[in-house]
Short mmCIF file of C-alpha atoms in Angstrom, two decimals:
data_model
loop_
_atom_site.label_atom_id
_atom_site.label_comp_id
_atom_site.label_asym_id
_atom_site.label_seq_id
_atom_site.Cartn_x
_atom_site.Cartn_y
_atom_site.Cartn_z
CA UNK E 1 42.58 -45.87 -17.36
CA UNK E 2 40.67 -48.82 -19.27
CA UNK E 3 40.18 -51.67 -17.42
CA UNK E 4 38.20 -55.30 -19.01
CA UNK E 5 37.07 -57.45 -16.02
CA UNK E 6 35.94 -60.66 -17.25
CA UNK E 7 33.92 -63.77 -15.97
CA UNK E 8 36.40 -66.08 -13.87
CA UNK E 9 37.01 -69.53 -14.90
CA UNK E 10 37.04 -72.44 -15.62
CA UNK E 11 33.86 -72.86 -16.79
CA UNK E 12 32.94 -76.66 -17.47
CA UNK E 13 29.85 -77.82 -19.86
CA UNK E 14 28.51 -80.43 -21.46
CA UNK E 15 28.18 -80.46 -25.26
CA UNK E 16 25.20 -78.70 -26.94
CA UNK E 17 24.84 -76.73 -23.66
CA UNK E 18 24.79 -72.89 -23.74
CA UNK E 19 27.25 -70.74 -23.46
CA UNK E 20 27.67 -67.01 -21.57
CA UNK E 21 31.02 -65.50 -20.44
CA UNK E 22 30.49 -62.28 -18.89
CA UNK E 23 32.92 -59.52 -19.59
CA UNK E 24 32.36 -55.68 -18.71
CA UNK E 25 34.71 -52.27 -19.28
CA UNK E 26 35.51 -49.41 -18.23
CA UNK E 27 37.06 -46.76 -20.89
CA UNK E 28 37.25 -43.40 -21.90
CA UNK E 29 35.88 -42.12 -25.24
CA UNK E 30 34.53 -45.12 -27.46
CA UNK E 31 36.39 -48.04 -27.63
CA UNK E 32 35.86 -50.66 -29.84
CA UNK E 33 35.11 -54.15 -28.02
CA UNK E 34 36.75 -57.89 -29.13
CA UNK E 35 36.50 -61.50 -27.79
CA UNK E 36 40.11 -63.31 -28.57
CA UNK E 37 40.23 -66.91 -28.75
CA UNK E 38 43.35 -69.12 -27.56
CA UNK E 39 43.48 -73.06 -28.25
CA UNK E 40 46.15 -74.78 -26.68
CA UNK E 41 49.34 -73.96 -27.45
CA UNK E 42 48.29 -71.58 -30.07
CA UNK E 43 48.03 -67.80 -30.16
CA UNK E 44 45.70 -65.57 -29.82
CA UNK E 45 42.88 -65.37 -32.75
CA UNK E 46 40.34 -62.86 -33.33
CA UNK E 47 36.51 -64.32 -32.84
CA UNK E 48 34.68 -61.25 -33.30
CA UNK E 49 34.55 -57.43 -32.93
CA UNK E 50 32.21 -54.59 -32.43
CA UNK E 51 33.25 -51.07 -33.13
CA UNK E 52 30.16 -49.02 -31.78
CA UNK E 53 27.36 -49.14 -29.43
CA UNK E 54 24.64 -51.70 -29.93
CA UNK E 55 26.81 -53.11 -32.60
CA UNK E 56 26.70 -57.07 -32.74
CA UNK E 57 29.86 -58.89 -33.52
CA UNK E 58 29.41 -62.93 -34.51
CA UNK E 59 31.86 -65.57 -35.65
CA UNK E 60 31.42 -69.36 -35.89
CA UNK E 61 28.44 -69.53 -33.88
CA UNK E 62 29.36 -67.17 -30.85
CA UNK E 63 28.02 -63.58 -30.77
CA UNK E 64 28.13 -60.56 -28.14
CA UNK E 65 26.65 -57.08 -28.18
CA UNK E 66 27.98 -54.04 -27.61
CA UNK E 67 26.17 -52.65 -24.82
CA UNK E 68 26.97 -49.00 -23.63
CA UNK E 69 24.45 -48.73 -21.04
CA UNK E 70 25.77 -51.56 -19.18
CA UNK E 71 29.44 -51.53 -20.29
CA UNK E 72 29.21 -54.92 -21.42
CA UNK E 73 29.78 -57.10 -24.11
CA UNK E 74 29.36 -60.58 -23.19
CA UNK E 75 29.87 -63.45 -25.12
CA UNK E 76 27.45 -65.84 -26.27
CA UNK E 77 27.10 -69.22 -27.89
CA UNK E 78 23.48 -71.73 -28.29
CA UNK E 79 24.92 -74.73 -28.49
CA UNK E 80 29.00 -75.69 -27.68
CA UNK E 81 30.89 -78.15 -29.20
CA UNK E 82 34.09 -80.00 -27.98
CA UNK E 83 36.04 -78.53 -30.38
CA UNK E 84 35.01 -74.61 -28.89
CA UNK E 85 37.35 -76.13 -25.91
CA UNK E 86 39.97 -72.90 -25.39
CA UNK E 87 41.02 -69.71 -23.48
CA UNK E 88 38.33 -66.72 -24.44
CA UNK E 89 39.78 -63.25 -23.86
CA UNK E 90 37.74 -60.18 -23.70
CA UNK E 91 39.66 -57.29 -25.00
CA UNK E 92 39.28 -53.43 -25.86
CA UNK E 93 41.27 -51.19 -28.06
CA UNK E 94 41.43 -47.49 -27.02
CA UNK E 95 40.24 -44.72 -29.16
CA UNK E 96 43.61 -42.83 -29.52
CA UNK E 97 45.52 -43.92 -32.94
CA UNK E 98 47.52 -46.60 -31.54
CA UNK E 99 44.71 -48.67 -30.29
CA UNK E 100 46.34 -51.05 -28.23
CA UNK E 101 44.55 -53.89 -26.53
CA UNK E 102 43.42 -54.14 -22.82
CA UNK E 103 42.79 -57.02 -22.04
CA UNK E 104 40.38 -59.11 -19.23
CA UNK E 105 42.04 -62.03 -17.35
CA UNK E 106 40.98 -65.16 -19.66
CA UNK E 107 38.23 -67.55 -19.24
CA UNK E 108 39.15 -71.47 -19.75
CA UNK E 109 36.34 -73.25 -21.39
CA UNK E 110 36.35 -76.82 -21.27
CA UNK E 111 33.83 -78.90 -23.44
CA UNK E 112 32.91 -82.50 -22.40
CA UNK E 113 31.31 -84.94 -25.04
CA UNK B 1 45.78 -65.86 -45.90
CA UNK B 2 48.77 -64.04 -44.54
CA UNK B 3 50.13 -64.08 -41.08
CA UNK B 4 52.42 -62.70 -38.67
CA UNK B 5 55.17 -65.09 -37.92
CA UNK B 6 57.37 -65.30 -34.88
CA UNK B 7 60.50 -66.63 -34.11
CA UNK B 8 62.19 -68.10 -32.44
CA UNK B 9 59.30 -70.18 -30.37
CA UNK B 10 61.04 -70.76 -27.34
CA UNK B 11 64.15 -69.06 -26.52
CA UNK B 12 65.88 -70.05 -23.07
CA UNK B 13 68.50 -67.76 -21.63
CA UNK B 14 70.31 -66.72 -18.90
CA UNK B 15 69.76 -63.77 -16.40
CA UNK B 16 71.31 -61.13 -17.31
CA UNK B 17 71.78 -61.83 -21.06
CA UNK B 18 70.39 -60.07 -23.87
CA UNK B 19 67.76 -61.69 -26.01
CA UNK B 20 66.19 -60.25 -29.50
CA UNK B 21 62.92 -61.69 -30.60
CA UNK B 22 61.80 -61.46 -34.07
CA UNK B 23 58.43 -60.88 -35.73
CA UNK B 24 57.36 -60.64 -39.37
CA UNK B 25 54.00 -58.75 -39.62
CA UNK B 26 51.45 -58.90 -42.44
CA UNK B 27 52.80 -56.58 -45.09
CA UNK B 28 50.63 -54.31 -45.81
CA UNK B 29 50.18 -53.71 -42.19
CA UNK B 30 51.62 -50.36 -40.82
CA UNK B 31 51.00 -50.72 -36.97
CA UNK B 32 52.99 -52.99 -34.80
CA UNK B 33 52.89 -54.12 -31.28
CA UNK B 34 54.20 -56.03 -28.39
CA UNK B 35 51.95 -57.99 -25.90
CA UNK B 36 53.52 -60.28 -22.92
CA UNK B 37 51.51 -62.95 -21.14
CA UNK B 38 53.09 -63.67 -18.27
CA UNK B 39 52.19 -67.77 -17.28
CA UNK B 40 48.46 -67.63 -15.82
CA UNK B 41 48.19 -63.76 -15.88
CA UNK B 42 46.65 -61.56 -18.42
CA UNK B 43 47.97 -60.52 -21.60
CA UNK B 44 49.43 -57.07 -21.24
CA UNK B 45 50.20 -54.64 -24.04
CA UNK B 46 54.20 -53.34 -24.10
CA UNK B 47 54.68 -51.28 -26.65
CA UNK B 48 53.32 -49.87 -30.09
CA UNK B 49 55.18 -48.71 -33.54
CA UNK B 50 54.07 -46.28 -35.82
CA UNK B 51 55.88 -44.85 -38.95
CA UNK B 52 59.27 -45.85 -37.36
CA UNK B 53 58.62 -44.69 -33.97
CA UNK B 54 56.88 -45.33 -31.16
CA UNK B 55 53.57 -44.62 -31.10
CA UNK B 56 52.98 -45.72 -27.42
CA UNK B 57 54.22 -47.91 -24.78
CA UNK B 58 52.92 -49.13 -20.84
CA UNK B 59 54.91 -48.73 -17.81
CA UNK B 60 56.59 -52.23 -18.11
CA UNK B 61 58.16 -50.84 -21.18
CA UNK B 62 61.23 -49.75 -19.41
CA UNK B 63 64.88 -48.75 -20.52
CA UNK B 64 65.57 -52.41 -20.90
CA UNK B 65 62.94 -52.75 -23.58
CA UNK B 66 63.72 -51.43 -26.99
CA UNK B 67 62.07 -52.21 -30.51
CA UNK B 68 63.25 -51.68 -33.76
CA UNK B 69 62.40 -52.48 -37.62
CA UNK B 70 65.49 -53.10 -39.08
CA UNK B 71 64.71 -53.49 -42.15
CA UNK B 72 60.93 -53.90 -44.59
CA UNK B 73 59.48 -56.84 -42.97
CA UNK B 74 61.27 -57.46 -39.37
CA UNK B 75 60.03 -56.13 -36.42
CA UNK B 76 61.92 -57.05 -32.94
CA UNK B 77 62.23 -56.83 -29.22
CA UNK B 78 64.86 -56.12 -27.39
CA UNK B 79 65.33 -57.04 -23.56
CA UNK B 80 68.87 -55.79 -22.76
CA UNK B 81 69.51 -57.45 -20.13
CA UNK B 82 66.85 -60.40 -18.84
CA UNK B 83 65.30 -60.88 -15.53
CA UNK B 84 63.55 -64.06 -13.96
CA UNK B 85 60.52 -62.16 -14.11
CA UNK B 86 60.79 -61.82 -17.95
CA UNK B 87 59.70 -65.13 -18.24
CA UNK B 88 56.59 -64.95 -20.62
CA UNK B 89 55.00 -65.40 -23.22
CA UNK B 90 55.47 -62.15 -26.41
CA UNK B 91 53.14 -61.95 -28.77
CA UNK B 92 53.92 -59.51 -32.13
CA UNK B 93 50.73 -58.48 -33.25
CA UNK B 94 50.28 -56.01 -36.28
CA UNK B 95 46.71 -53.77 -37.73
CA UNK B 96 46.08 -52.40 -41.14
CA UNK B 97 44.96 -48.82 -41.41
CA UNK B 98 42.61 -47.86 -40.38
CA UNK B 99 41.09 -51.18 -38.97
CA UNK B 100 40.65 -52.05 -35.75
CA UNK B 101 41.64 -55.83 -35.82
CA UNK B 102 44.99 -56.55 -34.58
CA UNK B 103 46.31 -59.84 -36.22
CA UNK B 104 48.41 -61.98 -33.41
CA UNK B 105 51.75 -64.10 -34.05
CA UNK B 106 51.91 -67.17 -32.40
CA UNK B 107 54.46 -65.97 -29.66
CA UNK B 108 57.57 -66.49 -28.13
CA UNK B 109 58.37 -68.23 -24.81
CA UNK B 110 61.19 -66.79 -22.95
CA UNK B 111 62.32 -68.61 -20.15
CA UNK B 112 64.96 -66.53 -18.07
CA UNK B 113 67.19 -69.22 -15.83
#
């Protein structure tokens, strides 16, 4: 079955630092690949999406690549800001019609001015 | 920009009762879904609805589980009769056709006494 396995947290930074959270898959046929963000005591927002290998999904800063020789599709930011301070999920959506979600286990980011 | 609403927020009951939680997806959307995040754990997919049916659902989506759309814009969730281990948050979450991006509510945290 599909499985996400995803960087363990927390991860702690300083502002301006830079920012990798490792996530790999494992999936039949050709998933697409998603990072979900989760502020506190929100739910769960899109941040970006790739659909296809080498495809490069960005949003607000952040970006990952879809890499299918490494299952992998890490997620990527220069330069963090307080405000990035949230819960990043790492998520896949199967390639049968329904396309539900699988997701990895979360990653708490915490930002320090 | 449209959203998909939840209600109630928080719903506390009692083992053994039945609970219904409510979701109102985007409208033009024409897949719905069912996600649980049980407290510290990963988000885990439930159930998916298709064209009045459903389209596909996990193994925690037992005979206690049932979902419905009652009418043009509802979409519930049905746990016949609760467990402690219920507790959770349940997220609605609902995709156009024939995107990928599934839109999340807010959620709903049950908390079975």
């Amino acid at each position: 079955g599909n499985s996400v396995t995803q960087m363990e947290g927390p991860v702690t930074l300083s502002e301006e630092a830079f920012l990798t959270i490792n996530c790999t898959y494992t999936a039949t046929g050709y998933p697409s690949l998603f990072w979900y963000v989760q502020y506190p005591g929100e739910g769960l927002q899109l941040l970006l999406k790739a659909t296809k290998a080498d495809d490069k999904g960005s949003n607000k800063g952040f970006e990952a690549t879809y890499r299918k020789e490494t299952t992998s599709f890490h997620l990527e930011k220069g330069s963090v800001q307080v405000s990035d301070s949230a819960v990043y999920f790492c998520a896949l959506a199967s390639s049968g019609s329904a396309r539900q979600l699988t997701f990895g286990s979360g990653t708490q980011l915490t930002v320090l001015p | 920009e449209p959203e998909v609403t939840q209600t109630p927020s928080h719903q506390v009951t009692q083992m053994g009762q039945e609970v219904i939680l409510r979701c109102v997806p985007i409208s033009n959307h024409l897949y719905f879904y069912w996600y649980r995040q049980i407290l510290g754990q990963k988000v885990e997919f439930l159930v998916s609805f298709y064209n009045n049916e459903i389209s596909e659902k996990s193994e925690i989506f037992d005979d206690q589980f049932s979902v419905e759309r009652p009418d043009g814009s509802n979409f519930t969730l049905k746990i016949r009769s609760t467990k402690l281990e219920d507790s959770a948050m349940y997220f609605c979450a609902s995709r156009a056709m024939p995107s990928y991006e599934q839109y999340f509510g807010p959620g709903t945290r049950l908390t079975v006494t």
